[in-house]
mmCIF file of C-alpha atoms and ligand atoms in Angstrom:
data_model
loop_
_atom_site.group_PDB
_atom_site.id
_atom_site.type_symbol
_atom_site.label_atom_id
_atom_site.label_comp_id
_atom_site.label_asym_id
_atom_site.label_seq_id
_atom_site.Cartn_x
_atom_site.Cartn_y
_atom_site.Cartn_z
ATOM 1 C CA UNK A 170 131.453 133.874 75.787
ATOM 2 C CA UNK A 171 127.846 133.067 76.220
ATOM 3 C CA UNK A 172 126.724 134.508 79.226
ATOM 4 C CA UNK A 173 123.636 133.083 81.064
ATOM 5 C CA UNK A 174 120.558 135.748 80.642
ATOM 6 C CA UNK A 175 117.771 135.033 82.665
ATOM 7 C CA UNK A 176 116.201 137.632 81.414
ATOM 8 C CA UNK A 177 115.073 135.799 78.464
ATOM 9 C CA UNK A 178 113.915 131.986 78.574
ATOM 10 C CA UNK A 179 111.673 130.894 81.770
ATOM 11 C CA UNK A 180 114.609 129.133 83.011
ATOM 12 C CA UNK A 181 113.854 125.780 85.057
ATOM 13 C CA UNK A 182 116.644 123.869 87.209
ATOM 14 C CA UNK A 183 116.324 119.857 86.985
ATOM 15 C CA UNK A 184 118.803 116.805 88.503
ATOM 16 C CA UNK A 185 121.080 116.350 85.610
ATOM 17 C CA UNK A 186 121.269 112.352 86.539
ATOM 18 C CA UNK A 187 119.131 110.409 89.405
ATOM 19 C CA UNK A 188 116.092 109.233 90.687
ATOM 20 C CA UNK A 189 114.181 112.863 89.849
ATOM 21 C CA UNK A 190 115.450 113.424 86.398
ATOM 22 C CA UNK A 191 113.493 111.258 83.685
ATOM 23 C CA UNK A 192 110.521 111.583 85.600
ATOM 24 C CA UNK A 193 110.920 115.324 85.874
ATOM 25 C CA UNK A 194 110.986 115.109 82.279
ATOM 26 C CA UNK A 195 108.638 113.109 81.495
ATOM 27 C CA UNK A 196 106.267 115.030 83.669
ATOM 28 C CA UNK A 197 107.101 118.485 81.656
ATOM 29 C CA UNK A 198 106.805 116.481 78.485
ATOM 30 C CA UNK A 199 103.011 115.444 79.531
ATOM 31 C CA UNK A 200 102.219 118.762 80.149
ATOM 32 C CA UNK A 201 103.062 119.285 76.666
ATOM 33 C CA UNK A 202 106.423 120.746 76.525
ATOM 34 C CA UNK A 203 108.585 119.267 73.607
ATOM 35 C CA UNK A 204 112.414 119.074 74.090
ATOM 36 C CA UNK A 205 115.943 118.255 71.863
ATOM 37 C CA UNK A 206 117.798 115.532 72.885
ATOM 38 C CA UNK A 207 118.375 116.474 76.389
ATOM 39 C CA UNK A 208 120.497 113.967 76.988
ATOM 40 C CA UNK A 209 124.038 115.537 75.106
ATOM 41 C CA UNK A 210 123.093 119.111 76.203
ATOM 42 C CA UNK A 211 123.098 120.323 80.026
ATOM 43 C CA UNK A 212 121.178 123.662 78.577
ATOM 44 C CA UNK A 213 118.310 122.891 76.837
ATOM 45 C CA UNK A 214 115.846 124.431 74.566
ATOM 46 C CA UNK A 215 112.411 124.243 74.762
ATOM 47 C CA UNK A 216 111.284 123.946 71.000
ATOM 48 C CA UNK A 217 107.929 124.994 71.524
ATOM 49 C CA UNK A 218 107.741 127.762 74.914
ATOM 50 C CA UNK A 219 110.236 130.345 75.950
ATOM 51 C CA UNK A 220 111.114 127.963 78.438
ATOM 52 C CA UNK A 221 114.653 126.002 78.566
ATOM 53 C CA UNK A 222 115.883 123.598 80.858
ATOM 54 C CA UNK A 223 119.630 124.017 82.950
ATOM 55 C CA UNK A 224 120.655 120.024 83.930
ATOM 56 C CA UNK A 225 122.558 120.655 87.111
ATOM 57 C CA UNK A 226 123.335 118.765 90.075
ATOM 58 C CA UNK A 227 120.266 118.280 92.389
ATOM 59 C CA UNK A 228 122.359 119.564 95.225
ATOM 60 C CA UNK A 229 122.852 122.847 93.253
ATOM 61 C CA UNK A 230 119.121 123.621 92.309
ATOM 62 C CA UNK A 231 117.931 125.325 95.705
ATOM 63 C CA UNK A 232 121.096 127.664 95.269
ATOM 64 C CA UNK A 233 120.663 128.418 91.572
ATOM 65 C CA UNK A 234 117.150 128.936 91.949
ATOM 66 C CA UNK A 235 117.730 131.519 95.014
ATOM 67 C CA UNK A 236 119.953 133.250 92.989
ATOM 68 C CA UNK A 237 117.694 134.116 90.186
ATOM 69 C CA UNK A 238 120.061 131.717 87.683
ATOM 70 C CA UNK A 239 117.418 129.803 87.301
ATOM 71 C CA UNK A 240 113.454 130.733 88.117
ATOM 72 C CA UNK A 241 112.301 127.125 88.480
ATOM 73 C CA UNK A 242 113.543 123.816 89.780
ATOM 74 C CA UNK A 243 112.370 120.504 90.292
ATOM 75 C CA UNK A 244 113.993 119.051 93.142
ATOM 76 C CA UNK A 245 113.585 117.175 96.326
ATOM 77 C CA UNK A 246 111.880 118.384 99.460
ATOM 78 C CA UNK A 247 114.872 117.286 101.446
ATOM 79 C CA UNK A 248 117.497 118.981 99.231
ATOM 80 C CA UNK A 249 115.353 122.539 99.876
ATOM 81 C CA UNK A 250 115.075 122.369 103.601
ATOM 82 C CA UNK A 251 118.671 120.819 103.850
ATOM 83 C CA UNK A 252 119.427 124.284 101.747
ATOM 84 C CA UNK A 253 117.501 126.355 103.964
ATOM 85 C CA UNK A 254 117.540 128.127 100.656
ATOM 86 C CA UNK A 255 115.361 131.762 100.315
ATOM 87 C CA UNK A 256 113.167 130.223 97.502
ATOM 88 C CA UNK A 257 108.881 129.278 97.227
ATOM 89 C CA UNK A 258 107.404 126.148 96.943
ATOM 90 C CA UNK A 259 105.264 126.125 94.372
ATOM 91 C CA UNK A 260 103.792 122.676 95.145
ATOM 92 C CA UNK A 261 104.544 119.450 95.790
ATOM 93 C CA UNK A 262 104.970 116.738 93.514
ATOM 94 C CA UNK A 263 104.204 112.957 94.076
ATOM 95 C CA UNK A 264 107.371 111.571 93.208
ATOM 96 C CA UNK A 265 110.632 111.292 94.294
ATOM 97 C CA UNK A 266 108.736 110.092 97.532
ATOM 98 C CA UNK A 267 111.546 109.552 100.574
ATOM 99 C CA UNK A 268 112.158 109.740 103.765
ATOM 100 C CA UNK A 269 115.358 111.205 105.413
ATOM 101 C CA UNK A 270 115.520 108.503 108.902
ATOM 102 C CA UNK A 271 118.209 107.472 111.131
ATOM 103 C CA UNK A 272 119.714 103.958 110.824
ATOM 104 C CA UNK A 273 121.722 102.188 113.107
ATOM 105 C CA UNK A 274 123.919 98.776 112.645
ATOM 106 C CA UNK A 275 121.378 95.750 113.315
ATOM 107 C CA UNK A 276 121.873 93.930 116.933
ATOM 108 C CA UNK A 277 123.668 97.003 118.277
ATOM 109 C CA UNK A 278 120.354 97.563 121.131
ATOM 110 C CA UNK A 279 120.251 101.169 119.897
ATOM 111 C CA UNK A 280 116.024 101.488 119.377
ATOM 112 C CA UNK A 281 115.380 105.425 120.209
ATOM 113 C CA UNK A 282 117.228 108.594 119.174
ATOM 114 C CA UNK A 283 118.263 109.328 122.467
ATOM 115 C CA UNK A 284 120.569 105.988 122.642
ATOM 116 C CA UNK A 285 122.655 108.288 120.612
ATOM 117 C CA UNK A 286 123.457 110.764 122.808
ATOM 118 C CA UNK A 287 127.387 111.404 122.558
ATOM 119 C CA UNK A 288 127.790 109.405 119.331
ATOM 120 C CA UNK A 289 128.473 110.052 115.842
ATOM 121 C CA UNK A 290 125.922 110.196 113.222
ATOM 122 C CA UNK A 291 127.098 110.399 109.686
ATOM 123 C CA UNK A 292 125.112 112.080 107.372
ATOM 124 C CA UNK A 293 125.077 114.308 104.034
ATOM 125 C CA UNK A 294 122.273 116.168 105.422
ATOM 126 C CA UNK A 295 123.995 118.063 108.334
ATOM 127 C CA UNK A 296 121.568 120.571 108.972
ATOM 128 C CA UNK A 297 118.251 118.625 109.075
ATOM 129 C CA UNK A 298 119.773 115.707 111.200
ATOM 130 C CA UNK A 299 121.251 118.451 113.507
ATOM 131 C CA UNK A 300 118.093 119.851 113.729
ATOM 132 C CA UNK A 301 115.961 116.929 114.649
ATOM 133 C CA UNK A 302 118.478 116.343 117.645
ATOM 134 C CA UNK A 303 118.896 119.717 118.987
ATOM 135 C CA UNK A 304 114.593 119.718 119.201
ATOM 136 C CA UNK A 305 115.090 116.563 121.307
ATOM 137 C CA UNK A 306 117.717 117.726 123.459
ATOM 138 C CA UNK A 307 120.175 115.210 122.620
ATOM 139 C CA UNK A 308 123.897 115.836 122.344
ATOM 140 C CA UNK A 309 125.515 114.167 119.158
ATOM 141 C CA UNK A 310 127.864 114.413 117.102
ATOM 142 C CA UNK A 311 127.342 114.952 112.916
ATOM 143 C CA UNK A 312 129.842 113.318 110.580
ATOM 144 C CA UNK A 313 129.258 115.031 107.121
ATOM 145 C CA UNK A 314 129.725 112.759 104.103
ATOM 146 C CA UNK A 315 129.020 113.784 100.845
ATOM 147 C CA UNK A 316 127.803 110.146 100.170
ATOM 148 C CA UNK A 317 128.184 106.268 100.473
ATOM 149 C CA UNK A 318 126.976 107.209 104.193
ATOM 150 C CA UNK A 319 125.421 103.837 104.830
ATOM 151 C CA UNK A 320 128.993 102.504 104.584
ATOM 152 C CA UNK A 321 130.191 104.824 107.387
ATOM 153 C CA UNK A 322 129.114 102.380 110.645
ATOM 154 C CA UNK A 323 131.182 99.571 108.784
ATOM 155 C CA UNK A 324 134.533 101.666 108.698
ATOM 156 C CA UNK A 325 133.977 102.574 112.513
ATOM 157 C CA UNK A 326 133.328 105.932 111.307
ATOM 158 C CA UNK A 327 129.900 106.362 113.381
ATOM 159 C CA UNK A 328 127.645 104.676 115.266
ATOM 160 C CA UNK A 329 124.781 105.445 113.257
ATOM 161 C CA UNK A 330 123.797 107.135 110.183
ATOM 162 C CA UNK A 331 120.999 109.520 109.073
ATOM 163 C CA UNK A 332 120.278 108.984 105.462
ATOM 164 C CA UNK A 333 118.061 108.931 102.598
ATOM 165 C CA UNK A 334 115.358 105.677 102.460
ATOM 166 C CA UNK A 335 113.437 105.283 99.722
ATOM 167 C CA UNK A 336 112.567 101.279 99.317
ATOM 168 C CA UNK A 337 114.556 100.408 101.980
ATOM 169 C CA UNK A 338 117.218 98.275 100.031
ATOM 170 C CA UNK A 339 120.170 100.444 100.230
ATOM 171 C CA UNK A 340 119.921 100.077 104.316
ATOM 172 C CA UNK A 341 118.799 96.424 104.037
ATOM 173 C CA UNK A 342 121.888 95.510 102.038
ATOM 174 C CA UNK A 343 124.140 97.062 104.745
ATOM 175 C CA UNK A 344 122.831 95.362 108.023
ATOM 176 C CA UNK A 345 121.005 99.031 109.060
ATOM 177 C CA UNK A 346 117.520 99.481 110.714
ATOM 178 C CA UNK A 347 115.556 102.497 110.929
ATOM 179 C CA UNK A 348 114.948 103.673 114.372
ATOM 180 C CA UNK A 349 113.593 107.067 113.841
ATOM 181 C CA UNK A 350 112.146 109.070 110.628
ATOM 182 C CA UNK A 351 113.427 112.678 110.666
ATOM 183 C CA UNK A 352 112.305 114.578 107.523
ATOM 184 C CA UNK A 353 109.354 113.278 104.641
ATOM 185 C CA UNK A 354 110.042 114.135 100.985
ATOM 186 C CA UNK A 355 109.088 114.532 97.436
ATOM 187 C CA UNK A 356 109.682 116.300 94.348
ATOM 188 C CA UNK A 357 109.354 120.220 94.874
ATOM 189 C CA UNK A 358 108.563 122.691 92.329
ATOM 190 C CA UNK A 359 110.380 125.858 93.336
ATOM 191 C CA UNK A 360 110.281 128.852 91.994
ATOM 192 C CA UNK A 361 112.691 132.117 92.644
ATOM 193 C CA UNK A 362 111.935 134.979 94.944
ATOM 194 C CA UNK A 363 113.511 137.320 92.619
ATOM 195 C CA UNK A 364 111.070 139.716 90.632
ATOM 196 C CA UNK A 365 109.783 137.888 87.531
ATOM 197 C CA UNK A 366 108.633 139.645 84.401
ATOM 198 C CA UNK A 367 105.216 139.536 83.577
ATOM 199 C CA UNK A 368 105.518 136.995 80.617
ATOM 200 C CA UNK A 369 107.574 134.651 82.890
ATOM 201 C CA UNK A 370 104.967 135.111 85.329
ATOM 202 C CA UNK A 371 101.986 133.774 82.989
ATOM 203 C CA UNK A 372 104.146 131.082 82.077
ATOM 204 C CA UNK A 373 104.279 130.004 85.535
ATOM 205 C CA UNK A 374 100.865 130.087 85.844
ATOM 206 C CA UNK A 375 100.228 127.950 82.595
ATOM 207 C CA UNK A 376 102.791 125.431 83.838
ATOM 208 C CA UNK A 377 101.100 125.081 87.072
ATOM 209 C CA UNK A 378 97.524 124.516 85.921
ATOM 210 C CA UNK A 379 98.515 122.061 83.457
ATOM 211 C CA UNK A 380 100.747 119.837 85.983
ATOM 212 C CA UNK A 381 97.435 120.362 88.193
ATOM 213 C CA UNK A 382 95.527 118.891 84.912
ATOM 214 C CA UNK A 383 98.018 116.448 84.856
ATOM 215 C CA UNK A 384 97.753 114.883 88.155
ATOM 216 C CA UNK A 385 93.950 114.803 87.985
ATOM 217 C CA UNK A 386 94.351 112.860 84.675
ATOM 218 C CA UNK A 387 96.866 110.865 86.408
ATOM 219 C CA UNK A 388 94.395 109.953 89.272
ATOM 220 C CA UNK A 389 91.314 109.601 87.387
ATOM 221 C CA UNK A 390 90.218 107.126 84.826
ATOM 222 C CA UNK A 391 87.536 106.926 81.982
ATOM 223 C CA UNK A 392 84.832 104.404 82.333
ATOM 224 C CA UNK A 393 82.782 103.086 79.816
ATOM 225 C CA UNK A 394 79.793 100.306 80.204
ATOM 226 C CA UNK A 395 76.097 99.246 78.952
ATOM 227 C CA UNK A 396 73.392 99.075 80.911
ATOM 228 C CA UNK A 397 69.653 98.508 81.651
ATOM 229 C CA UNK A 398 68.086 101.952 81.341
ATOM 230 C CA UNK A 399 66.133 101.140 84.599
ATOM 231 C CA UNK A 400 69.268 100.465 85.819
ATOM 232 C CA UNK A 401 70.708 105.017 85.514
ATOM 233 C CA UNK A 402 69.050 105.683 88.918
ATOM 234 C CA UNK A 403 71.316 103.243 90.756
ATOM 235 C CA UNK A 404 74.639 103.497 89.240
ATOM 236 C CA UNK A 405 74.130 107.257 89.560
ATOM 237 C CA UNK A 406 74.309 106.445 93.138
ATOM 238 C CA UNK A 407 77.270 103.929 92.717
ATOM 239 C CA UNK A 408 79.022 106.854 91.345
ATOM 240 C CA UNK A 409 78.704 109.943 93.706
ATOM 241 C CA UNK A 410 81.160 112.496 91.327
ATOM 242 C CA UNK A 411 78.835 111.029 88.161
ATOM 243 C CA UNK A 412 76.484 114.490 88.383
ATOM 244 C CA UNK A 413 75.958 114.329 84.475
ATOM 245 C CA UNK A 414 76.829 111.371 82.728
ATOM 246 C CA UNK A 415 77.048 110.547 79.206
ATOM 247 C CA UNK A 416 74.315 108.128 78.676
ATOM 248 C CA UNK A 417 73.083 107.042 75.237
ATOM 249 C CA UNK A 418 70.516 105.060 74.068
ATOM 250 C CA UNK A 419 71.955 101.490 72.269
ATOM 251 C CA UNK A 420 70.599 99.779 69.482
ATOM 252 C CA UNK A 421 69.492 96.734 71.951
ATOM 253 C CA UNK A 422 66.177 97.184 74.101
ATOM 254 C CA UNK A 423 66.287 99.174 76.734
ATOM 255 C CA UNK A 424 69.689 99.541 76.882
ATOM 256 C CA UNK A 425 72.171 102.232 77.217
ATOM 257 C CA UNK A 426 76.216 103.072 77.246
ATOM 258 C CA UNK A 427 77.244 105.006 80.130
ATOM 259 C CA UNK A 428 80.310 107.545 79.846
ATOM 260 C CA UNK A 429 82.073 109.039 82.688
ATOM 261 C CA UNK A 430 85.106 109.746 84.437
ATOM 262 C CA UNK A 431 85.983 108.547 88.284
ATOM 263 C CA UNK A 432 89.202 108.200 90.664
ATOM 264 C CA UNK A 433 91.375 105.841 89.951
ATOM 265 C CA UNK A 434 91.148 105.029 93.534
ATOM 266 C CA UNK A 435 87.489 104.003 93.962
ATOM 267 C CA UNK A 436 88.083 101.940 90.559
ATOM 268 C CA UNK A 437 87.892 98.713 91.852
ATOM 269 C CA UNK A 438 84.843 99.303 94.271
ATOM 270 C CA UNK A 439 83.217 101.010 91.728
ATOM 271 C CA UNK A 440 83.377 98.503 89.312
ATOM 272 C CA UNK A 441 82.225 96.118 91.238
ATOM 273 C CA UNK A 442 79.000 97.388 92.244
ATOM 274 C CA UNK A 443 78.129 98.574 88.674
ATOM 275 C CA UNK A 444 78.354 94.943 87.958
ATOM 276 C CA UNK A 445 76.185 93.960 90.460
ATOM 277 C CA UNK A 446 73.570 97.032 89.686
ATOM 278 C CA UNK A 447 73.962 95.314 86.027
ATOM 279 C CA UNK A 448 76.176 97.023 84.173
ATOM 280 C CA UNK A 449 78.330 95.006 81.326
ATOM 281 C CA UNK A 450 81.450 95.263 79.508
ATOM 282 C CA UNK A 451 82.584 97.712 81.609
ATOM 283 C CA UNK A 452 85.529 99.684 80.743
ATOM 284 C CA UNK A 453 88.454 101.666 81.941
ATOM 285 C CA UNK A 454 91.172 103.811 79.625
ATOM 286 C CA UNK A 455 93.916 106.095 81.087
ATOM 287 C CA UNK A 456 93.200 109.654 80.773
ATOM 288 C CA UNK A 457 96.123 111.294 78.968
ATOM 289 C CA UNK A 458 94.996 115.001 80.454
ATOM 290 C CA UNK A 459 92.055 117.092 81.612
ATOM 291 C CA UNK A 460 91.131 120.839 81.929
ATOM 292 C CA UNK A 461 89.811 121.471 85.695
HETATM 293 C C1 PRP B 148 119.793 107.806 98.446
HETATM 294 C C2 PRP B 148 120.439 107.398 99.748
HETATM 295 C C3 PRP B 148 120.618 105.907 99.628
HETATM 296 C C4 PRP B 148 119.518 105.495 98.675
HETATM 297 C C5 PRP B 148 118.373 104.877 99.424
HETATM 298 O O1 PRP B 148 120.738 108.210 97.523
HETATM 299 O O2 PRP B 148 121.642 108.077 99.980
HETATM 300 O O3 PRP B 148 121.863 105.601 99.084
HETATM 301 O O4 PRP B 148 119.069 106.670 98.007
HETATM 302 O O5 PRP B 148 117.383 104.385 98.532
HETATM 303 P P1 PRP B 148 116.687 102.970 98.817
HETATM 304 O O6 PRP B 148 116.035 103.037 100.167
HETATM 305 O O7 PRP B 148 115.661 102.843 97.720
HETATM 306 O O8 PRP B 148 117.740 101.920 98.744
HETATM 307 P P2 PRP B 148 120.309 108.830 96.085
HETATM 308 O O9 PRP B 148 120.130 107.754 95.103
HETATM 309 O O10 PRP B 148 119.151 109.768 96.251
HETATM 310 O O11 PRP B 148 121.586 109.628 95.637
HETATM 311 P P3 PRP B 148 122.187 111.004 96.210
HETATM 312 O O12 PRP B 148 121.960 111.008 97.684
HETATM 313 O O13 PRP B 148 123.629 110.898 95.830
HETATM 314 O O14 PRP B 148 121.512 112.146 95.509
HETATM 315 ZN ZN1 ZN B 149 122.540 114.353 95.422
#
């Protein structure tokens, strides 16, 4: 029997099927990692870093990772501090975005926590939701379901529920309005507290920058455009982060092409006040990543 040795492969947990698991992947592909078919395997090899990935349930990964199983995992903030597992963050990740909030049955007049004092809250997340009451004082009492919780007011099993919301349409779709927000979430990367060899260490490291690369290619974009030569003073300005730009001198009169990179956020802004300090045909490309 194969036995699982972690003290080979940097081992990293990740949801075997939900809402975290292709973009998980997709984020360790754009950081450069290339993968087999990971869809008929639930242990996969990395085919180019010592690295392979275990596809577990996302309920397991805080466990696995304490352990030393596994010395990564991907998983959601609200699966770790449901957990209370003995594991580090690494850093957040800016998906998998929720929101762990109390619903209650529409036209019910229950609008505050404490209306719920002495009822029955079903949730799969026992130890947060009992948490967020006890640090209000209220008495309540916790239904644990392992899911379909927003079902639970329906079958007279509680009076409210405290449950995952991510759009919205899951508590929308069963008459349920939020009343109170206990716990926000997103993806975690987590990493084991268990001694690490030196090489898994350095990979750790690597990983890290480049999902930091990542995100700052993710959030900026490249910007090209012509413009007046008289014009570089001003859309220096127009561009605070643009310390250096590319600028280079065009065929035309007087005119140059501007190269340079800003965030994605100020795009719009930015764009149009080059246009108005005379810049043309400007133009924006996705980055695909970037050293910082
Ligand atoms: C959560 C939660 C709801 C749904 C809410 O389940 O339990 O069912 O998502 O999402 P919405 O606000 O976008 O409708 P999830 O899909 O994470 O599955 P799990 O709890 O079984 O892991
Ligand atoms: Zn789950």
């Amino acid at each position: 029997m194969r036995t699982l040795d972690s003290n080979t492969s940097l081992r990293i947990a990740v949801q075997k099927s939900g809402r975290l698991t292709d973009k998980t992947l997709n984020l360790l592909e754009g950081i450069g990692l290339k993968f087999d078919d990971y869809k008929r395997s639930l242990l996969v090899k990395c085919l180019n870093f010592d690295v392979e990935l275990l596809l577990i349930r996302d309920d397991d990964i805080p466990e696995y990772v304490e352990d030393g199983v596994c010395d990564l995992g991907f998983v959601g903030g609200n699966t770790v501090a449901e957990d209370e597992a003995d594991v580090t963050i690494l850093r957040g990740l800016n998906y998998g975005v929720c929101r762990l909030s109390i619903a209650v049955p529409k036209n019910e007049n229950i609008n505050k926590p404490e209306d719920l004092a002495g009822k029955k809250i079903a949730t799969s997340y026992p130890v947060l939701t009992r948490k967020f009451f006890e640090s209000k004082g209220i008495d309540v009492n916790i239904v644990t379901l392992s899911g379909s919780v927003e079902i639970a007011p329906r079958l007279e099993i509680a009076d409210a529920i405290s449950d995952l919301v991510s759009t919205g349409g899951t508590l929308k779709a069963n008459g349920l309005i939020e009343i109170d927000k206990i716990f926000d979430s997103e993806t975690q990367l987590i990493q084991t507290n268990k001694p690490l060899s030196e090489g898994k260490q350095q990979l750790i490291e690597k990983i890290l920058q480049r999902i930091e690369g990542h995100k700052k290619a993710a959030e900026s974009r490249y910007i090209m455009m012509n413009a007046p030569q008289e014009s570089v003073p001003e859309i220096k300005k127009i561009i605070p982060s643009l310390k250096s730009p590319t600028v280079m001198p065009l065929a035309d009169n007087g005119m140059v092409a501007i190269h340079t990179v800003i965030p994605l956020s100020t795009f719009w802004d930015v764009m149009e006040n080059l246009k108005e300090a005379g810049a043309t045909g400007i133009v924006m490309l996705p980055i695909e990543s970037m050293i910082v």
